[in-house]
Short mmCIF file of N, CA and C in Angstrom, two decimals:
data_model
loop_
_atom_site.label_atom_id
_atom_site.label_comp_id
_atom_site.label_asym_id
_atom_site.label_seq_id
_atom_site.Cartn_x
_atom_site.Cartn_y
_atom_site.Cartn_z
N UNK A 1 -22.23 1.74 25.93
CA UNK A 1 -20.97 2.29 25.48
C UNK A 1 -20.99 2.47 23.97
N UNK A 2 -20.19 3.36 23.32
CA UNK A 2 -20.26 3.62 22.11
C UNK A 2 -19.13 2.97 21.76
N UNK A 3 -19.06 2.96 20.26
CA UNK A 3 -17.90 2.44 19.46
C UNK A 3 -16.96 3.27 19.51
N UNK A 4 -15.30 3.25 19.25
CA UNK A 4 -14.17 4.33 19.45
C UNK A 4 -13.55 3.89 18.23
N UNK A 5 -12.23 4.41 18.28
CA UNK A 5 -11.76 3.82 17.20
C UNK A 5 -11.00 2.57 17.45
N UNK A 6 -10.80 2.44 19.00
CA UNK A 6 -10.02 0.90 18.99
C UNK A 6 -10.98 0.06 18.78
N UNK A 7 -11.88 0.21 18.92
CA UNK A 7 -12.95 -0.92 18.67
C UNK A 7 -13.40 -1.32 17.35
N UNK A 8 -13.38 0.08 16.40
CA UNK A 8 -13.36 0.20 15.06
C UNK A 8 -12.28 -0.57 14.52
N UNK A 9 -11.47 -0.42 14.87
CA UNK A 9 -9.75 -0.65 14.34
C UNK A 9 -9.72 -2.25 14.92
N UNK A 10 -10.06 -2.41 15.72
CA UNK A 10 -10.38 -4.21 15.98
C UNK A 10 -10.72 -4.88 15.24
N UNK A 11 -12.14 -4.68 14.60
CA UNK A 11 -12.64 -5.15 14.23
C UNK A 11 -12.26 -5.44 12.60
N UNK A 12 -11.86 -4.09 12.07
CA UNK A 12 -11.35 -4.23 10.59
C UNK A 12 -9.82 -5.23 10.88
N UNK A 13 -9.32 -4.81 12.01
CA UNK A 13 -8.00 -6.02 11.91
C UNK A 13 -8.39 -7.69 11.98
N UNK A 14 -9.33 -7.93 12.68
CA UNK A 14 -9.91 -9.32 12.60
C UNK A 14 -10.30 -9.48 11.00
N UNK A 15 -11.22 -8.54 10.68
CA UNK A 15 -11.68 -8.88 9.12
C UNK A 15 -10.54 -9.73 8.46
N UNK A 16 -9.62 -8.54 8.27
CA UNK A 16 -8.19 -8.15 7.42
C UNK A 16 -7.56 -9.62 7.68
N UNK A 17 -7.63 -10.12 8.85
CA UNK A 17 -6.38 -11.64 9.18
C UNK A 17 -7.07 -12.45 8.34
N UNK A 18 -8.39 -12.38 8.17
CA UNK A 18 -8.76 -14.22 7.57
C UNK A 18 -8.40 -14.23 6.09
N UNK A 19 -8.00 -13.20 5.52
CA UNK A 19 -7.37 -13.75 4.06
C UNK A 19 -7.82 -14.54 3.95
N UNK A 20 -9.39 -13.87 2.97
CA UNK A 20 -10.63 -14.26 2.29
C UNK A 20 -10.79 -13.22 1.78
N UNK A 21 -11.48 -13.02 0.76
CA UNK A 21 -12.12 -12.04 0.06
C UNK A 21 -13.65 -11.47 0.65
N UNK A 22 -13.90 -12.34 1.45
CA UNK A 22 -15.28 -11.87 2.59
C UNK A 22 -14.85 -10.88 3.19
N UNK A 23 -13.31 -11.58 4.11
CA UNK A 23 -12.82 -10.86 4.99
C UNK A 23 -12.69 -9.22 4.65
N UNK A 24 -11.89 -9.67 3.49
CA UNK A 24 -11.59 -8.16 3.00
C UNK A 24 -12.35 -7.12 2.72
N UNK A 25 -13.52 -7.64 2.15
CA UNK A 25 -14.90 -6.38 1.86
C UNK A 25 -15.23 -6.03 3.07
N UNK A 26 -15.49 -7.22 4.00
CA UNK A 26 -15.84 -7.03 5.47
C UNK A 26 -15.22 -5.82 6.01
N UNK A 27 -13.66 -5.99 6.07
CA UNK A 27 -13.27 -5.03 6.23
C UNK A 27 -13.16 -3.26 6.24
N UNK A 28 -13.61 -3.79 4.90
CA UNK A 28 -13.47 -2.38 4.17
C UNK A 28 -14.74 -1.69 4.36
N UNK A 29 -15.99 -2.52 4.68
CA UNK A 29 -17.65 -2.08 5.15
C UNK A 29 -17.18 -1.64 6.39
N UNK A 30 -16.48 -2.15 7.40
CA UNK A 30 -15.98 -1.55 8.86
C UNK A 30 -15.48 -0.11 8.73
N UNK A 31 -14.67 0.30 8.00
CA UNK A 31 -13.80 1.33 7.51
C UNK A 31 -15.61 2.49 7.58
N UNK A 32 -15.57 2.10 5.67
CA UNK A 32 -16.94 2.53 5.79
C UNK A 32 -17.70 3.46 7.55
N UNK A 33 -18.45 1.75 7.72
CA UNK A 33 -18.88 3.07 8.95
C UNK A 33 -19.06 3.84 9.62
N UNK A 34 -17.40 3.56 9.96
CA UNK A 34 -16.64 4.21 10.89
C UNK A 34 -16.75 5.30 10.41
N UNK A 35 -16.10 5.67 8.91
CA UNK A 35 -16.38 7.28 8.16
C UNK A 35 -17.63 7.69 8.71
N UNK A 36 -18.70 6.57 8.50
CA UNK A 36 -20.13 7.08 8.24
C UNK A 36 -20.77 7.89 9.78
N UNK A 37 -20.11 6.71 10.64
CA UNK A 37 -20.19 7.05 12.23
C UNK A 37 -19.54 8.29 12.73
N UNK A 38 -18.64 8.43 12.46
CA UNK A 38 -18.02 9.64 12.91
C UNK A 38 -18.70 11.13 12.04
N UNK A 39 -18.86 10.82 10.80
CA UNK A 39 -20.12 11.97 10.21
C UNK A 39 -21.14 12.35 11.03
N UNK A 40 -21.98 11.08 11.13
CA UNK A 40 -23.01 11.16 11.92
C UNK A 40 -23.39 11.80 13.42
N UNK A 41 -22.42 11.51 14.66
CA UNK A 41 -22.31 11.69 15.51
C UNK A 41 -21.27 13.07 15.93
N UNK A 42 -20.64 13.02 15.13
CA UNK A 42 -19.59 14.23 15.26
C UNK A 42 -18.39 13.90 16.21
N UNK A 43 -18.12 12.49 16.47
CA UNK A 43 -17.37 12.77 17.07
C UNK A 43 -15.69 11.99 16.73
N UNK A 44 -15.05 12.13 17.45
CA UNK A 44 -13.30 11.89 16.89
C UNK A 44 -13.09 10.71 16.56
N UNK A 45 -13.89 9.48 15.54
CA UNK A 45 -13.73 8.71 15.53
C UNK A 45 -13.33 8.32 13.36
N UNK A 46 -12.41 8.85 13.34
CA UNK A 46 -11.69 9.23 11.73
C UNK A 46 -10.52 7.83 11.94
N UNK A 47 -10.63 7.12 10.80
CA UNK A 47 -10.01 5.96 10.57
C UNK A 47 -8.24 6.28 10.07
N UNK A 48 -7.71 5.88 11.12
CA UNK A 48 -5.97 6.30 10.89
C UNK A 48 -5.22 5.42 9.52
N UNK A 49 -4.28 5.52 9.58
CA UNK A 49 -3.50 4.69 8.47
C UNK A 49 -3.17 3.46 8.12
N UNK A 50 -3.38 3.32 10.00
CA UNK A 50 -3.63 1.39 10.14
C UNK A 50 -4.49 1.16 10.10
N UNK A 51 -5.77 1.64 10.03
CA UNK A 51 -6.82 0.67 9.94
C UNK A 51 -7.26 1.06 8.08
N UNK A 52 -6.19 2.35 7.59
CA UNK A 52 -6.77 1.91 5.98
C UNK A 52 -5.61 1.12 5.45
N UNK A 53 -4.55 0.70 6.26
CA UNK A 53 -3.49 -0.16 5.63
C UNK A 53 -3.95 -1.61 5.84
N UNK A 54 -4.71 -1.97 7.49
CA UNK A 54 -5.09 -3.00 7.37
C UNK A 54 -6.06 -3.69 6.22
N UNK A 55 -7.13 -3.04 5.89
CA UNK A 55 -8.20 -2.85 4.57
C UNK A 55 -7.12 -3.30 3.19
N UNK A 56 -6.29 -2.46 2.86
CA UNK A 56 -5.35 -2.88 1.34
C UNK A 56 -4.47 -3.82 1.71
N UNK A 57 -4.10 -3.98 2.80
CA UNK A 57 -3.56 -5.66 3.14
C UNK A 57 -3.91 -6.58 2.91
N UNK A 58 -5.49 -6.65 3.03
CA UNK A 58 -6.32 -7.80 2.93
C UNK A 58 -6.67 -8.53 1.86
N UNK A 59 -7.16 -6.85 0.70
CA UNK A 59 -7.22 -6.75 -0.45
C UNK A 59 -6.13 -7.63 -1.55
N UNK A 60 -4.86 -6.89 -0.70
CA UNK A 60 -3.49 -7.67 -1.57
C UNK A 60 -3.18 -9.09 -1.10
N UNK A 61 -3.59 -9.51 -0.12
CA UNK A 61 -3.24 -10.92 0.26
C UNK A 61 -4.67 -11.86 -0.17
N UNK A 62 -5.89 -11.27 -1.21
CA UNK A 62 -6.61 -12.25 -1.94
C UNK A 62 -6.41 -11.55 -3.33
N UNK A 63 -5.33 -11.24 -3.59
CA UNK A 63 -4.75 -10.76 -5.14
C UNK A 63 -6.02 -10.11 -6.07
N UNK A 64 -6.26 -8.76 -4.91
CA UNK A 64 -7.11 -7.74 -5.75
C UNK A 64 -6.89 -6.57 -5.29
N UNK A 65 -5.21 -6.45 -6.01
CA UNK A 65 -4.69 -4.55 -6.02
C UNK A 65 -5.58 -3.71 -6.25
N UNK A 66 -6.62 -3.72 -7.06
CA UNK A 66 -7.61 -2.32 -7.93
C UNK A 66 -8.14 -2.22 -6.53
N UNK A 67 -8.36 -3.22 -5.81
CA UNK A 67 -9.46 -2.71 -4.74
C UNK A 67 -8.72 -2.07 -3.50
N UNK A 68 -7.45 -2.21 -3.47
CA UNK A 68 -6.42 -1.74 -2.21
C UNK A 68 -6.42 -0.66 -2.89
N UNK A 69 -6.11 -0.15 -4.29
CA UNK A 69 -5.76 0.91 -5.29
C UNK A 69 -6.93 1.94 -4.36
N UNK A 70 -8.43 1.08 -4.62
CA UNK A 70 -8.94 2.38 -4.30
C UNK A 70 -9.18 2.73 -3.28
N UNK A 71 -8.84 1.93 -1.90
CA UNK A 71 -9.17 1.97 -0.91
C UNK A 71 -7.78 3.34 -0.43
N UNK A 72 -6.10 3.46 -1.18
CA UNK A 72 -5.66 3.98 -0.97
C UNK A 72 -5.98 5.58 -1.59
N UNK A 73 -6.73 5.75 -2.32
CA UNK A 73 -7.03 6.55 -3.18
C UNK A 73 -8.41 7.23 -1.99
N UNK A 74 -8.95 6.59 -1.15
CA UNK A 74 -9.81 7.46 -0.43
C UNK A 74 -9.28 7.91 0.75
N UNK A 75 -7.91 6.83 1.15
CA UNK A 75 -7.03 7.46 2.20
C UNK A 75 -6.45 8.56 2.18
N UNK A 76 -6.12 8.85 0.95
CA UNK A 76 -5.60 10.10 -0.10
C UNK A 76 -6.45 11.30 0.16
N UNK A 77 -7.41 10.98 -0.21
CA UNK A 77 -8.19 12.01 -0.02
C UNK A 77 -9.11 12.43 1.31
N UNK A 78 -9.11 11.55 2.18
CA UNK A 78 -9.22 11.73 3.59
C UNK A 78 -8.45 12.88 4.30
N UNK A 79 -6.76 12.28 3.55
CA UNK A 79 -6.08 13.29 4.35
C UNK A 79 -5.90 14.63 3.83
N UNK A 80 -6.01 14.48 2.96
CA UNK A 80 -6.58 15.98 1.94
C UNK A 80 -7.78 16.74 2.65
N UNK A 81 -8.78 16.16 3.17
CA UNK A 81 -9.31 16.66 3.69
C UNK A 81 -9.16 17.09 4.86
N UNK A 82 -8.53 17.00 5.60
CA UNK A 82 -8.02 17.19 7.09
C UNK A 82 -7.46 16.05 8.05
N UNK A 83 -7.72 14.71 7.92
CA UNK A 83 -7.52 13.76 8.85
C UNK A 83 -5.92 13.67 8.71
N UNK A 84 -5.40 14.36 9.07
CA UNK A 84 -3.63 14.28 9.32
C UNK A 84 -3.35 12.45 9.93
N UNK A 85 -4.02 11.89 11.01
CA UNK A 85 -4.12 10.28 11.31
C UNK A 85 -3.91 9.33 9.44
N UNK A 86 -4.88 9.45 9.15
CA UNK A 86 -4.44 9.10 7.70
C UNK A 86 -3.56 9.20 6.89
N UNK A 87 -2.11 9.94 7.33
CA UNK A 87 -1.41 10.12 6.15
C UNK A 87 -0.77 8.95 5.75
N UNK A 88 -0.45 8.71 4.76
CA UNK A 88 -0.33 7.68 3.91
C UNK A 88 1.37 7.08 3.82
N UNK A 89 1.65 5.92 4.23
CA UNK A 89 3.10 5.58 4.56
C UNK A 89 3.50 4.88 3.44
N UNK A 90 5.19 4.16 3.74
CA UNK A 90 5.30 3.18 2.88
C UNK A 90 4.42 2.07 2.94
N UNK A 91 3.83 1.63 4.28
CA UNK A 91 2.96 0.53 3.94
C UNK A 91 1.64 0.15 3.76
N UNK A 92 1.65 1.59 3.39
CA UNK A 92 0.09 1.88 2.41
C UNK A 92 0.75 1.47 0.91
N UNK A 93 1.64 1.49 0.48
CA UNK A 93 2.14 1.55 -0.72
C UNK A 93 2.59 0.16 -1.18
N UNK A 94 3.43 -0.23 0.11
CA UNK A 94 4.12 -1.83 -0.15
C UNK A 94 2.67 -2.92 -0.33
N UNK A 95 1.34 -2.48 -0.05
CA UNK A 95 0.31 -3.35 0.20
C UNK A 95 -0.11 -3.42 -0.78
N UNK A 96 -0.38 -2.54 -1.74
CA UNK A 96 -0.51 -2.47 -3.17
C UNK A 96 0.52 -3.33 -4.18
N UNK A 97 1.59 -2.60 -4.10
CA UNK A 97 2.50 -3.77 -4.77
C UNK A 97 2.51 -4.48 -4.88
N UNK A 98 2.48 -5.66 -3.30
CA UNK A 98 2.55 -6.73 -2.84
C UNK A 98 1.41 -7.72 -3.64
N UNK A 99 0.28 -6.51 -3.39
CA UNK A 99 -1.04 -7.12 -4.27
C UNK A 99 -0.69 -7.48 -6.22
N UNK A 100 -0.18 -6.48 -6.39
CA UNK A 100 0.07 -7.05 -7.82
C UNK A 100 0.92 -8.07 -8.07
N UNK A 101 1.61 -7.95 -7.37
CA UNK A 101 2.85 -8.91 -7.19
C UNK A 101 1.79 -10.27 -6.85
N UNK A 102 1.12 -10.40 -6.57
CA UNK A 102 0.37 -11.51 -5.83
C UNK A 102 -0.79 -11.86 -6.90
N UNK A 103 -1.58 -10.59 -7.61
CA UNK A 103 -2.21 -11.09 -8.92
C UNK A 103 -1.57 -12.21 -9.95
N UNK A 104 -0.37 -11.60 -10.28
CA UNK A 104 0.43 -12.40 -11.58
C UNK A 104 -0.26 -11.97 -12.79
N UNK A 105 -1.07 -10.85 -13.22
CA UNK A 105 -1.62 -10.54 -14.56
C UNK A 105 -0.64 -9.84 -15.24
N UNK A 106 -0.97 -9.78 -16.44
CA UNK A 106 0.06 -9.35 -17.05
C UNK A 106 0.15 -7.91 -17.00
N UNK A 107 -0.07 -7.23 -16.81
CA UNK A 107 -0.17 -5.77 -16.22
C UNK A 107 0.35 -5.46 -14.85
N UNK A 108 0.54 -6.58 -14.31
CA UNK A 108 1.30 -6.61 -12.68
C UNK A 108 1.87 -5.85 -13.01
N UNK A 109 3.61 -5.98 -13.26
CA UNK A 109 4.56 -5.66 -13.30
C UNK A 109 4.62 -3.89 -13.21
N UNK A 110 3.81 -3.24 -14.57
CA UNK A 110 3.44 -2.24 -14.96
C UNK A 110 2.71 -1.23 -13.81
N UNK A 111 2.04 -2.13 -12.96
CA UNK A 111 0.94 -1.33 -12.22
C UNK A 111 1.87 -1.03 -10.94
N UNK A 112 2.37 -2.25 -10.78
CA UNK A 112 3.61 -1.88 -9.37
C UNK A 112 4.31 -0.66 -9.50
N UNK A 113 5.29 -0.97 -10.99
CA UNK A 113 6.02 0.22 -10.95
C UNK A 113 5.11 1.62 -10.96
N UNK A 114 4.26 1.46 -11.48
CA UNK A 114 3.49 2.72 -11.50
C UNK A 114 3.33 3.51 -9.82
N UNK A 115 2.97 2.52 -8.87
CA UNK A 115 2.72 2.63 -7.89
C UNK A 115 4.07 2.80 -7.54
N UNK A 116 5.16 2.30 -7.64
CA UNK A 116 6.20 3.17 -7.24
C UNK A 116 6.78 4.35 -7.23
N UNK A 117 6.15 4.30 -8.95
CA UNK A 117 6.35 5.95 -9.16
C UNK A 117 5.43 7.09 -8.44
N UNK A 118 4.51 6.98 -8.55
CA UNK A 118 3.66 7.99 -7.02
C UNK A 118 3.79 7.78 -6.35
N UNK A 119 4.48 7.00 -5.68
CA UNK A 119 5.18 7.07 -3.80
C UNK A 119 6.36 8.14 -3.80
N UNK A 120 7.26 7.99 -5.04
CA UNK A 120 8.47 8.63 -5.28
C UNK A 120 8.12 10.22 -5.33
N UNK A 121 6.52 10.33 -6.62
CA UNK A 121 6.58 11.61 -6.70
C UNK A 121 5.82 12.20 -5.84
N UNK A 122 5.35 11.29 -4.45
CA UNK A 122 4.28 11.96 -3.03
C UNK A 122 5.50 12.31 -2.42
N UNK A 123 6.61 11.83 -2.22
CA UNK A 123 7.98 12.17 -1.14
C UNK A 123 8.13 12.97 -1.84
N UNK A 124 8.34 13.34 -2.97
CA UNK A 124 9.28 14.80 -3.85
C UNK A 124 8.13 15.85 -3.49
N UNK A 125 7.26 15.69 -3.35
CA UNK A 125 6.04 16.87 -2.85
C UNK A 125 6.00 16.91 -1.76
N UNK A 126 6.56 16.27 -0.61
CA UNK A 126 6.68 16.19 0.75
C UNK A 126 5.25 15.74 1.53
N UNK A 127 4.50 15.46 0.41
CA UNK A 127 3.27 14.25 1.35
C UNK A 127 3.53 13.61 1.72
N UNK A 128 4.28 12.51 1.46
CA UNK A 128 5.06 11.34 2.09
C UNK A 128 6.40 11.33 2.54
N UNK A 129 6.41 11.22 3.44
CA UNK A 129 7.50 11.52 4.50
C UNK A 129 8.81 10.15 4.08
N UNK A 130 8.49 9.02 3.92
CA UNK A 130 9.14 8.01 3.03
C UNK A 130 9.32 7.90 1.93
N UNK A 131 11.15 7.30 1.70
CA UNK A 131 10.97 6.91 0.45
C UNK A 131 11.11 5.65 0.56
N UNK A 132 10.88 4.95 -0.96
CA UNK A 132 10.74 3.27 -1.69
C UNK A 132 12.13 2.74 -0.84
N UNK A 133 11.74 1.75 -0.12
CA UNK A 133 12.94 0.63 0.86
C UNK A 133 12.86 -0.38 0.02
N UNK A 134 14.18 -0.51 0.42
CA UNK A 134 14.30 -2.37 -0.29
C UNK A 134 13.60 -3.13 -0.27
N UNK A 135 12.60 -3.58 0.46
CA UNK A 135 11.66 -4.33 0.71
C UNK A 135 10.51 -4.10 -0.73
N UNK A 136 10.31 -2.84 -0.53
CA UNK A 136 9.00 -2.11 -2.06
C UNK A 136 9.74 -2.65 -3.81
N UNK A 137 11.59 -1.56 -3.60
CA UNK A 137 12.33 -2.12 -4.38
C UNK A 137 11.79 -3.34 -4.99
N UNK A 138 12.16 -4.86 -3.79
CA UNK A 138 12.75 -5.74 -4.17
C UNK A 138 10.87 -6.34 -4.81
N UNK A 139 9.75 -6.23 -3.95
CA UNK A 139 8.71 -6.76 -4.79
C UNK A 139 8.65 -6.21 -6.11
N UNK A 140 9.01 -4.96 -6.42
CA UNK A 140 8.33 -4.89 -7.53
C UNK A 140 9.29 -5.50 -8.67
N UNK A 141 10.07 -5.67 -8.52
CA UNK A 141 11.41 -6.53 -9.46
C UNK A 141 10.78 -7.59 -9.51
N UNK A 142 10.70 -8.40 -8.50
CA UNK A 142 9.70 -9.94 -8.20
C UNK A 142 8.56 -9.68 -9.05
N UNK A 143 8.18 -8.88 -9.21
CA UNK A 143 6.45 -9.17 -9.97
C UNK A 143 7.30 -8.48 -11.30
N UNK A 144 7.94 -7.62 -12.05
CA UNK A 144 8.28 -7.87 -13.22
C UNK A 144 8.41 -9.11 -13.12
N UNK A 145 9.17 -9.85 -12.72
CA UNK A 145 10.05 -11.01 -13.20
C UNK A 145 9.48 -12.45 -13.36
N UNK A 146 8.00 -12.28 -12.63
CA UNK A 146 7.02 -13.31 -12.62
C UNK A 146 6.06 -12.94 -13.68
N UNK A 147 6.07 -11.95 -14.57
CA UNK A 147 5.29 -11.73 -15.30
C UNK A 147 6.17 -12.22 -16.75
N UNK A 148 7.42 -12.29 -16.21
CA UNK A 148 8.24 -12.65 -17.68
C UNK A 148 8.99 -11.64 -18.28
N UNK A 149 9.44 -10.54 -17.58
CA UNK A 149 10.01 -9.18 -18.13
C UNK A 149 11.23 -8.55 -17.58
N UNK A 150 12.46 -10.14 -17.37
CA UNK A 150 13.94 -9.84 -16.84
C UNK A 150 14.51 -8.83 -16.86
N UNK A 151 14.04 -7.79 -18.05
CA UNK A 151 14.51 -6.40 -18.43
C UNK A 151 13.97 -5.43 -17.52
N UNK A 152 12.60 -5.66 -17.49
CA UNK A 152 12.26 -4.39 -17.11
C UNK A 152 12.60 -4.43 -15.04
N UNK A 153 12.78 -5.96 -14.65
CA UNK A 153 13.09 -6.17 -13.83
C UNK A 153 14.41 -5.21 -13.18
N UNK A 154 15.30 -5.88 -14.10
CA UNK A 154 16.62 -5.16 -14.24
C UNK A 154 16.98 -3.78 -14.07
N UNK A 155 15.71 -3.12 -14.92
CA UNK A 155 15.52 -1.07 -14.49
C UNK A 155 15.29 -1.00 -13.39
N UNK A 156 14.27 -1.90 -12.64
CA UNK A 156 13.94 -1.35 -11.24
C UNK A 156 15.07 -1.72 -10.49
N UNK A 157 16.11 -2.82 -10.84
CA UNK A 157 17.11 -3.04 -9.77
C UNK A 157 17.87 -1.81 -9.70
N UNK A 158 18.20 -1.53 -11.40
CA UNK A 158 19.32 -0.48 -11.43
C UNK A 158 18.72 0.75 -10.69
N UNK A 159 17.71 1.29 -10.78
CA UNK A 159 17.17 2.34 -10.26
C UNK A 159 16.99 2.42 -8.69
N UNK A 160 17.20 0.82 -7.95
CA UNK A 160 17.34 0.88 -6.46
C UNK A 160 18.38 1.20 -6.31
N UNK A 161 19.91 0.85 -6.67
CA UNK A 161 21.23 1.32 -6.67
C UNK A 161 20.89 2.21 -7.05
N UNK A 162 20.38 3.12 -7.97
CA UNK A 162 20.77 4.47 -7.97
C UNK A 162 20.33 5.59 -7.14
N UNK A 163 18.73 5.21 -6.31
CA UNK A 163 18.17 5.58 -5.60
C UNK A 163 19.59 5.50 -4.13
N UNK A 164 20.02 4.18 -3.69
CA UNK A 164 20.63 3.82 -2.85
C UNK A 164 21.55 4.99 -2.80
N UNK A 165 22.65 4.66 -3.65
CA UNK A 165 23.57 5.77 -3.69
C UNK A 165 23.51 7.44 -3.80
N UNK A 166 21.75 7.89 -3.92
CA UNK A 166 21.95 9.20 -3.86
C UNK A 166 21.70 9.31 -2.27
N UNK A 167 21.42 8.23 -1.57
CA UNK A 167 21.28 8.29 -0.33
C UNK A 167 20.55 8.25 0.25
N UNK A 168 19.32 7.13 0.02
CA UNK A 168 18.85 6.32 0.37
C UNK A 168 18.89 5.37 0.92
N UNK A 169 19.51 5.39 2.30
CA UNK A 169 20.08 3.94 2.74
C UNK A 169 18.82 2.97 3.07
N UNK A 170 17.70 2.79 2.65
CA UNK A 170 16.88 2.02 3.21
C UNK A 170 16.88 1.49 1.56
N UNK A 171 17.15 1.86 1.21
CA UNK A 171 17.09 1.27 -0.81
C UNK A 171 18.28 0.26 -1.11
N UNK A 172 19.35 -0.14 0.20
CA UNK A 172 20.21 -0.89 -0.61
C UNK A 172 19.93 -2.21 -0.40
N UNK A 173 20.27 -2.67 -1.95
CA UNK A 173 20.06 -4.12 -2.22
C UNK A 173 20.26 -5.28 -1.46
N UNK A 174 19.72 -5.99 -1.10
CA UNK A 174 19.96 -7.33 -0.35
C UNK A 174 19.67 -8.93 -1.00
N UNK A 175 20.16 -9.65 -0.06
CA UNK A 175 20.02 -10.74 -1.23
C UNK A 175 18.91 -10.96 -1.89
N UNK A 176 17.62 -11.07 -1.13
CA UNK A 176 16.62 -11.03 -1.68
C UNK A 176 16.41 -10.31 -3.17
N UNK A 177 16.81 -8.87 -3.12
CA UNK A 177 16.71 -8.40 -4.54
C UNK A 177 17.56 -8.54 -5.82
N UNK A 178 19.14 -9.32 -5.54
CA UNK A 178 19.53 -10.38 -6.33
C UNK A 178 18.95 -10.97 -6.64
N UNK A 179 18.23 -12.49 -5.48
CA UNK A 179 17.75 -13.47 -6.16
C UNK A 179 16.59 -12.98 -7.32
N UNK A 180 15.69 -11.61 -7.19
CA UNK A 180 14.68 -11.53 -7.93
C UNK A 180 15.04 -11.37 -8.89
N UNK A 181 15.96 -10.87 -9.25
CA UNK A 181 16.79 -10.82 -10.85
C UNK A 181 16.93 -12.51 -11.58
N UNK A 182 16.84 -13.30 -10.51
CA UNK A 182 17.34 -14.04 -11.04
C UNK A 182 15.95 -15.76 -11.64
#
């Protein structure tokens, strides 16, 4: 029997759970193949969004965003190339965050919002079918605010209310994104 993609997609999800940094390259060598396999053979076996979200999950839960960064950055361009399976969600995006948020360098804060801001300006281009939820919101406030930068915290709150109210109902504040202010 040959490999498919559930089998592909298995296997990078096992990697992805042991939150390890083994795990995670592991992972991401699975991904790999799979590209490499489906080149090779020609046949329909193109890695979807969960198995490149599982990969920057892994990445962000051993606090190394650059490497989810680029792992989203080939998802990017996957689907640029044709693999419509790949298009890129909020939780291709929240995994990144999450990851900086989870570094604590001093550039966290900075890199999140950044990453917020190209989610915002992939939905205004209609690549991304989502916009930033409270949940994205509320980490990236959390990682200003662990980096030491109550202010800049504070912009991203104000900017979820303002997001909220143009009508965004997945943007309104909850306690959680209080307490991060605080």
């Amino acid at each position: 029997a040959q490999p498919n993609e559930k089998s592909f997609s298995a296997v990078i999800d096992a990697w992805a759970k042991s939150e390890t940094e083994e795990g995670a390259e592991r992972s991401e060598k699975i991904l790999n193949d799979m590209i490499i396999y489906a080149k090779e053979t020609e046949l329909p076996v193109k890695p979807d969004a969960v198995s490149y979200n599982d990969v920057m999950i892994a990445y962000a839960r051993v606090g190394l965003p650059r490497k989810a960064e680029a792992v989203l950055q080939r998802q990017y361009g996957d689907f640029k190339a044709g693999n419509k399976r790949a298009a890129l969600d909020a939780q291709s995006f929240n995994a990144i965050i999450h990851g900086w948020a989870k570094a604590k360098e001093q550039i966290s804060g900075e890199r999140a919002e950044l990453v917020l801001n190209r989610m915002v300006e992939l939905h205004k281009q209609g690549i991304l079918k989502e916009r930033p939820n409270n949940y994205i919101y509320t980490t990236v406030i959390n990682t200003w605010a662990v980096v030491g930068k109550p202010d800049k915290a504070r912009q991203v709150f104000d900017r979820m209310l303002g997001d909220h109210k143009k009508g965004n109902k997945n943007a309104k504040p909850t306690l959680d994104s209080f307490n991060a202010l605080l």
